[in-house]
mmCIF file of N, CA and C in Angstrom:
data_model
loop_
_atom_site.group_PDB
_atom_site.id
_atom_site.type_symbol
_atom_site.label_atom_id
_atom_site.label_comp_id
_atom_site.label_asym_id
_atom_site.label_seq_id
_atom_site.Cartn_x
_atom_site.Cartn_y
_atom_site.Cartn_z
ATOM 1 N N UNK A 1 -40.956 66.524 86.904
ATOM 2 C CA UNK A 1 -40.584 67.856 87.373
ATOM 3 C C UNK A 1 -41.625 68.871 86.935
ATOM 4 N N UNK A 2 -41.802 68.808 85.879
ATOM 5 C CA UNK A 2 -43.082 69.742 85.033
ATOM 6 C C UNK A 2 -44.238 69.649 86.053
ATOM 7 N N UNK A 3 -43.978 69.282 86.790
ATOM 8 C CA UNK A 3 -45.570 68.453 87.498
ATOM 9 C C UNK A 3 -45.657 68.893 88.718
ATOM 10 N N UNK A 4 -44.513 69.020 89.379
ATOM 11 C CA UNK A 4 -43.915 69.707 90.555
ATOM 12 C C UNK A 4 -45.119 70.709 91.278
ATOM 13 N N UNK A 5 -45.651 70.729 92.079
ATOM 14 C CA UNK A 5 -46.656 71.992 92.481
ATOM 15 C C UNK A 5 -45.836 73.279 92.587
ATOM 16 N N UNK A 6 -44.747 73.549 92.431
ATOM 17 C CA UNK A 6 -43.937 75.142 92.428
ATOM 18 C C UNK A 6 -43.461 75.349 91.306
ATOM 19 N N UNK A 7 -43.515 74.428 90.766
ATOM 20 C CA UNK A 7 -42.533 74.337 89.288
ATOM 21 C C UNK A 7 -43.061 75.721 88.418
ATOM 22 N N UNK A 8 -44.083 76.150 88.807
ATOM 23 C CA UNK A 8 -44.462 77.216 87.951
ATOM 24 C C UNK A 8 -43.945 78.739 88.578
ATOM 25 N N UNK A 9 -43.461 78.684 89.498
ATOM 26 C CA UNK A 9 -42.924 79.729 90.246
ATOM 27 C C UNK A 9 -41.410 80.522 89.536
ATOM 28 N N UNK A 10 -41.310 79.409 88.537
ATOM 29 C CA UNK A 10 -39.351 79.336 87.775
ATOM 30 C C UNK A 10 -40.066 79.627 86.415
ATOM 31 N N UNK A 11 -41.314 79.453 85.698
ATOM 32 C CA UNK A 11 -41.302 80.179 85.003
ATOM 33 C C UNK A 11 -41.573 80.852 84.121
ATOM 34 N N UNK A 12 -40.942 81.757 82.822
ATOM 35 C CA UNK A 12 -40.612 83.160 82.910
ATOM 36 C C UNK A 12 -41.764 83.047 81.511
ATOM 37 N N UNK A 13 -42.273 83.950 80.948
ATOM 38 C CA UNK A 13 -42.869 84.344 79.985
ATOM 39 C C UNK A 13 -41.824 85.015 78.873
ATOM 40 N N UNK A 14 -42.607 84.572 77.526
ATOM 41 C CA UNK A 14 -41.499 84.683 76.663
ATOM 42 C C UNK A 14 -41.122 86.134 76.364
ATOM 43 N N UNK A 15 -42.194 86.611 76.931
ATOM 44 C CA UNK A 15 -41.873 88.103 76.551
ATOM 45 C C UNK A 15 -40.953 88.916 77.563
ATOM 46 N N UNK A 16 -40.715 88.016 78.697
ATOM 47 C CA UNK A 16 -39.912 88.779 79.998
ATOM 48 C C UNK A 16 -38.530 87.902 79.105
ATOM 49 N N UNK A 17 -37.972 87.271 78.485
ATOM 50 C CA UNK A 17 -36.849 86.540 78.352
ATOM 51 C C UNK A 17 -36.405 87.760 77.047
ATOM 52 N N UNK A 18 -37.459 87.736 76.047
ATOM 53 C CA UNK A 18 -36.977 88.144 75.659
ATOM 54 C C UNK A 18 -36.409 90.078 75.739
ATOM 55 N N UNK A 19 -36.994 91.039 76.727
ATOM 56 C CA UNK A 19 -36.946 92.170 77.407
ATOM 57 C C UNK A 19 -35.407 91.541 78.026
ATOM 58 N N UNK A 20 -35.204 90.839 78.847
ATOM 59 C CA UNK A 20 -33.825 90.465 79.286
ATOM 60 C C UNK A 20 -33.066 90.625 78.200
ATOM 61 N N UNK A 21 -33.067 89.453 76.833
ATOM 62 C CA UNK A 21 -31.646 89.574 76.416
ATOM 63 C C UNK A 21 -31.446 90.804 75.434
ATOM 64 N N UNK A 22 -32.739 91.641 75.369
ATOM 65 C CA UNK A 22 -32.100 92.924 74.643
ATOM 66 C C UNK A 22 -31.392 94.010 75.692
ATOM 67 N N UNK A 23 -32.039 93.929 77.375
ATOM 68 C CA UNK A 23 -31.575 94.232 78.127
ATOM 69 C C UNK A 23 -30.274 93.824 78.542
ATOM 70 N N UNK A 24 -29.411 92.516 78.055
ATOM 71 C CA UNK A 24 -28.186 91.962 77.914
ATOM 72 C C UNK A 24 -27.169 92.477 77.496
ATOM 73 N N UNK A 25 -27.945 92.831 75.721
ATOM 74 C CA UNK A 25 -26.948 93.056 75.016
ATOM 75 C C UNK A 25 -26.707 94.602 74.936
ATOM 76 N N UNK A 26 -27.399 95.585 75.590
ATOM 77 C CA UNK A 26 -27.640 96.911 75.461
ATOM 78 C C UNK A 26 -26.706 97.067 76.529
ATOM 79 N N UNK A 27 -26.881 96.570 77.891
ATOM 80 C CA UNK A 27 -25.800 96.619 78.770
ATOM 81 C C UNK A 27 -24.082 95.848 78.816
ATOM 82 N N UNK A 28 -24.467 94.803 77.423
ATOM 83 C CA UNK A 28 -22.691 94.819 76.923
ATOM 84 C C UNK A 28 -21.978 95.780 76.211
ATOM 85 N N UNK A 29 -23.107 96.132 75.693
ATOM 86 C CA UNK A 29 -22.718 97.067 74.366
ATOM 87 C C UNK A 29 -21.923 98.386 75.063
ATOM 88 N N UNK A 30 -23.139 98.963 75.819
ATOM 89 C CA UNK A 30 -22.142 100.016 76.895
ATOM 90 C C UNK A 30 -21.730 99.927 77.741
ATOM 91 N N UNK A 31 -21.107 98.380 78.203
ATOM 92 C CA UNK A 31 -19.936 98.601 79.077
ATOM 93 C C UNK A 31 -18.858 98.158 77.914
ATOM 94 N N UNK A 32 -18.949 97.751 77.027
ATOM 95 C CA UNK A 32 -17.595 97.654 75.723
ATOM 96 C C UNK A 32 -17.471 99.099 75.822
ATOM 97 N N UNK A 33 -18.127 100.083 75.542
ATOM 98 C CA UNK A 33 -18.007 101.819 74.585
ATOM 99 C C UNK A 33 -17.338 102.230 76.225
ATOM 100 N N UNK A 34 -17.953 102.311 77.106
ATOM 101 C CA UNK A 34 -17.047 102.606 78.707
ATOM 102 C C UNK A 34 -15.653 102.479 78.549
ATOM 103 N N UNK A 35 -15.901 100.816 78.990
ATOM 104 C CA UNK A 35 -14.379 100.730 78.963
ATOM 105 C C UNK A 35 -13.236 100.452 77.410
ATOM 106 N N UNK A 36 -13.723 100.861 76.891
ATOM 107 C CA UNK A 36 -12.643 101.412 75.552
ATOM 108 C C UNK A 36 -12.561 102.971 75.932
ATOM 109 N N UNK A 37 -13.649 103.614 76.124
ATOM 110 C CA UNK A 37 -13.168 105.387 76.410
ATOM 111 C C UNK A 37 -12.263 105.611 77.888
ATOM 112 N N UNK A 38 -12.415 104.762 78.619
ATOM 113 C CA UNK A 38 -11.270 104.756 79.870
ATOM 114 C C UNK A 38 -9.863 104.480 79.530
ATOM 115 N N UNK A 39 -9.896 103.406 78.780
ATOM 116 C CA UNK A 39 -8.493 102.962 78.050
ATOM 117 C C UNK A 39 -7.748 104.183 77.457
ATOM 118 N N UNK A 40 -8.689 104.497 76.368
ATOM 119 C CA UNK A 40 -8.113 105.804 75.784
ATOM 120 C C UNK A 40 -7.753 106.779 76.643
ATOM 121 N N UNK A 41 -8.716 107.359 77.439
ATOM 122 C CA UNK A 41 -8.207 108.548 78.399
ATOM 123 C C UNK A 41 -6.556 108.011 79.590
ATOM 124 N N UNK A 42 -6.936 106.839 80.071
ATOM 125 C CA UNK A 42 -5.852 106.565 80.613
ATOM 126 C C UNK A 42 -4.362 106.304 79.624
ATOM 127 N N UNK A 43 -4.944 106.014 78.312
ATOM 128 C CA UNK A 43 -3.204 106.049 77.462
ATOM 129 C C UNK A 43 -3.051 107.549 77.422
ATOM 130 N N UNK A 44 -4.508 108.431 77.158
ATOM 131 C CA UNK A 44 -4.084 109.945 76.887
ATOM 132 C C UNK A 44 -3.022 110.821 78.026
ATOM 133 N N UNK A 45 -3.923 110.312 79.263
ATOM 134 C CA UNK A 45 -2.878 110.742 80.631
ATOM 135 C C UNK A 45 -1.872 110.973 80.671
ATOM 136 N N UNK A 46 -1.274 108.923 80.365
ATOM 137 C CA UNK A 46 -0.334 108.780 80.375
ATOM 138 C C UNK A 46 0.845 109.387 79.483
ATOM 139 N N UNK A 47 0.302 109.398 78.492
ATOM 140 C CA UNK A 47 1.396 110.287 77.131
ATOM 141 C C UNK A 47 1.717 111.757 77.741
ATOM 142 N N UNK A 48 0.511 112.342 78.215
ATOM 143 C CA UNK A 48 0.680 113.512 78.872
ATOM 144 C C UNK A 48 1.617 113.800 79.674
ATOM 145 N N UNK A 49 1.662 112.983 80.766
ATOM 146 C CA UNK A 49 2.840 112.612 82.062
ATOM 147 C C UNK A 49 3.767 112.640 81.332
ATOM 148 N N UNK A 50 3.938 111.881 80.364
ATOM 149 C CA UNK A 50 5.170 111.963 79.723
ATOM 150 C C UNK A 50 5.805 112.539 78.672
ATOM 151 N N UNK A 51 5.149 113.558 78.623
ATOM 152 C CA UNK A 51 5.056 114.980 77.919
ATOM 153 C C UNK A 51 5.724 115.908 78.506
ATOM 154 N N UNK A 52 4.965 116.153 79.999
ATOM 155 C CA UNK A 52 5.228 116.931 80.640
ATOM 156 C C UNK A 52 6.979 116.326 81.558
ATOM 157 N N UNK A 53 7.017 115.180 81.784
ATOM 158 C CA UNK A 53 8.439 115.305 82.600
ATOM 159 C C UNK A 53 9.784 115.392 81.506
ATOM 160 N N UNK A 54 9.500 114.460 80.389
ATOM 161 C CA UNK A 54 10.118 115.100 79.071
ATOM 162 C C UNK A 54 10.345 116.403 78.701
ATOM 163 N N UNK A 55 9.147 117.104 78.964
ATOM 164 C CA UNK A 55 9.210 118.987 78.622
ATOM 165 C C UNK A 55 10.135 119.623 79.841
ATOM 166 N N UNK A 56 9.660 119.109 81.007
ATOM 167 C CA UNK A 56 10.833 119.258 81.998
ATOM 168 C C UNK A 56 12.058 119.069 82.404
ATOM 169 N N UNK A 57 13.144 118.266 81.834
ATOM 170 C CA UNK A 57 13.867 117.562 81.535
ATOM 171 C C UNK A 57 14.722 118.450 80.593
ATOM 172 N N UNK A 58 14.335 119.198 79.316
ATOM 173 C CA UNK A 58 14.745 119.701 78.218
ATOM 174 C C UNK A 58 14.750 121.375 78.997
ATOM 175 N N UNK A 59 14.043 121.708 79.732
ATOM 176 C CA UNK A 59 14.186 123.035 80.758
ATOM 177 C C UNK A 59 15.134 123.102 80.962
ATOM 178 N N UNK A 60 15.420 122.132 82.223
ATOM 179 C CA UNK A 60 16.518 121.566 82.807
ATOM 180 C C UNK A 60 17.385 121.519 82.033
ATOM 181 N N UNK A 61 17.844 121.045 81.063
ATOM 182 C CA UNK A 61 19.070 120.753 80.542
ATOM 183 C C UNK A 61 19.220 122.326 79.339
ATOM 184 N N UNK A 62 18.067 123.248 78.833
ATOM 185 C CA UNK A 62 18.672 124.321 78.534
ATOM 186 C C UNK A 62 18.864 125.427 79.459
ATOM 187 N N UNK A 63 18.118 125.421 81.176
ATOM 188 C CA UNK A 63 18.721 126.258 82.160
ATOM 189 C C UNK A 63 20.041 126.246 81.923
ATOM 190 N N UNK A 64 20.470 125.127 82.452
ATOM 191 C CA UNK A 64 21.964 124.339 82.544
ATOM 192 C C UNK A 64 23.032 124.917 81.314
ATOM 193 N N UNK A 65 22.631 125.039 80.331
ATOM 194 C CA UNK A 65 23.360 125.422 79.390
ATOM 195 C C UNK A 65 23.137 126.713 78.960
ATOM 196 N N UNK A 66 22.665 127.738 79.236
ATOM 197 C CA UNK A 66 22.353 128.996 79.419
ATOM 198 C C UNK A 66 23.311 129.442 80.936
ATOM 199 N N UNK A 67 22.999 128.704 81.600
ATOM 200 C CA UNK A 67 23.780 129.219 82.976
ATOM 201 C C UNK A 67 25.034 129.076 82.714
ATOM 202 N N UNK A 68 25.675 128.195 81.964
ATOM 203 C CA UNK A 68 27.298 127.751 81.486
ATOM 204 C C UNK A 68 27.940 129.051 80.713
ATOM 205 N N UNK A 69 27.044 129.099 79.604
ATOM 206 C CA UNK A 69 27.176 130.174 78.496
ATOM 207 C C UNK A 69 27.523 131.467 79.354
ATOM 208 N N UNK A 70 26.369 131.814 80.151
ATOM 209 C CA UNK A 70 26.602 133.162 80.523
ATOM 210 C C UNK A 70 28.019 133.138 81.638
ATOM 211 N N UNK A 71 28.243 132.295 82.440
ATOM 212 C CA UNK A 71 29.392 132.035 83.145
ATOM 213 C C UNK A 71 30.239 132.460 82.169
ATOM 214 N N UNK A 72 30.526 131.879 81.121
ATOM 215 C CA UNK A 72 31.949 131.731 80.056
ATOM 216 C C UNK A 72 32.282 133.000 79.864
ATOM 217 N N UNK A 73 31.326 133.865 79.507
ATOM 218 C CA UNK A 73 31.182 135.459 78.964
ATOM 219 C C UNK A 73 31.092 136.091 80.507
ATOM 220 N N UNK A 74 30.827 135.896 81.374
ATOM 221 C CA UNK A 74 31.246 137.032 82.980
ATOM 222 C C UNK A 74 33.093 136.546 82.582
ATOM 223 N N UNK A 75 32.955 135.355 83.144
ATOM 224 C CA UNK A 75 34.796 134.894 83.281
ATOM 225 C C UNK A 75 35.514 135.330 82.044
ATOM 226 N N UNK A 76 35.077 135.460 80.917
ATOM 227 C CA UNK A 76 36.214 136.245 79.956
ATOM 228 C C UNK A 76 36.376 137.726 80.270
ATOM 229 N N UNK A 77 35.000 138.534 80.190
ATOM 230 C CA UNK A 77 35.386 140.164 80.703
ATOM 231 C C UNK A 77 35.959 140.367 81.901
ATOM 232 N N UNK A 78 35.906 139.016 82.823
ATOM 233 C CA UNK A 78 36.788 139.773 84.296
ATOM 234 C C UNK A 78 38.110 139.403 83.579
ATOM 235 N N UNK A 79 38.250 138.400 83.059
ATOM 236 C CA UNK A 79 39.818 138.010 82.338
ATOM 237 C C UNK A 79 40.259 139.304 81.301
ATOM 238 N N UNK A 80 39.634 139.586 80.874
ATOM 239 C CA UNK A 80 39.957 140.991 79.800
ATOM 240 C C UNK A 80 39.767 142.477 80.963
ATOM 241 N N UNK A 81 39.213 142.283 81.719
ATOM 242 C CA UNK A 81 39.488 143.607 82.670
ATOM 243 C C UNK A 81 40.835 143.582 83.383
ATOM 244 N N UNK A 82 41.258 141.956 84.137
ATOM 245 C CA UNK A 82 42.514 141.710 85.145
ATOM 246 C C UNK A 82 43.687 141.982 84.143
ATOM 247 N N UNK A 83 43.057 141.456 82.788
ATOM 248 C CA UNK A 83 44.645 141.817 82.175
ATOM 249 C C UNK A 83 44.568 142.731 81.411
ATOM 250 N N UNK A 84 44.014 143.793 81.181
ATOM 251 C CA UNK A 84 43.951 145.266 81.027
ATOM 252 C C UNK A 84 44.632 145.597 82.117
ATOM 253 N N UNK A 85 44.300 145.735 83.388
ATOM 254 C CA UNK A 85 44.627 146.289 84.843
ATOM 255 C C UNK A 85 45.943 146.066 85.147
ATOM 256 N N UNK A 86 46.407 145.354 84.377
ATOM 257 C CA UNK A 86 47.363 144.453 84.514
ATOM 258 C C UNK A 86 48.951 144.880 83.125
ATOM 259 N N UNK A 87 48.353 145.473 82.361
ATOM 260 C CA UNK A 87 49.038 145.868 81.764
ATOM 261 C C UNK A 87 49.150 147.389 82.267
ATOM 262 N N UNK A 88 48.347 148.142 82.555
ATOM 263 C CA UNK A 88 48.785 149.615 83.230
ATOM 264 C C UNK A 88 49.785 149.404 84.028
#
């Protein structure tokens, strides 16, 4: 095979092999640091989302109980006006 008349066409000089595998490991290295900072931002999102429909949720449920409250206090003063009116 060594002997091959193309065989020299495959190959590489040691100095192109070795330009590759620092070129290897430089391009693992920052796609590891990539995708760990995507991870993070996508858990950050996510906590967020669920921050926010949680924060919404607790709105909701003190509208709700603010709107009750103030009901209770209209319906007692019309009840304390009818039976004032009511005693004249």
């Amino acid at each position: 095979i060594v002997e091959a008349p193309n065989f020299k066409a495959y190959e590489y000089q040691d100095e192109v092999l070795e330009n590759l595998n620092e070129f290897l490991l430089a391009n693992s290295l920052h796609w590891a640091l990539v995708e760990g900072h995507a991870a993070e931002m996508a858990a950050k999102r996510s906590a967020m989302e669920n921050a926010t429909k949680n924060a919404g949720d607790i709105i909701n449920r003190l509208t709700l109980q603010y709107n009750r409250g103030r009901q209770a206090v209209i319906t007692n003063e019309l009840i304390d006006i009818i039976t004032g009116a009511s005693a004249l």
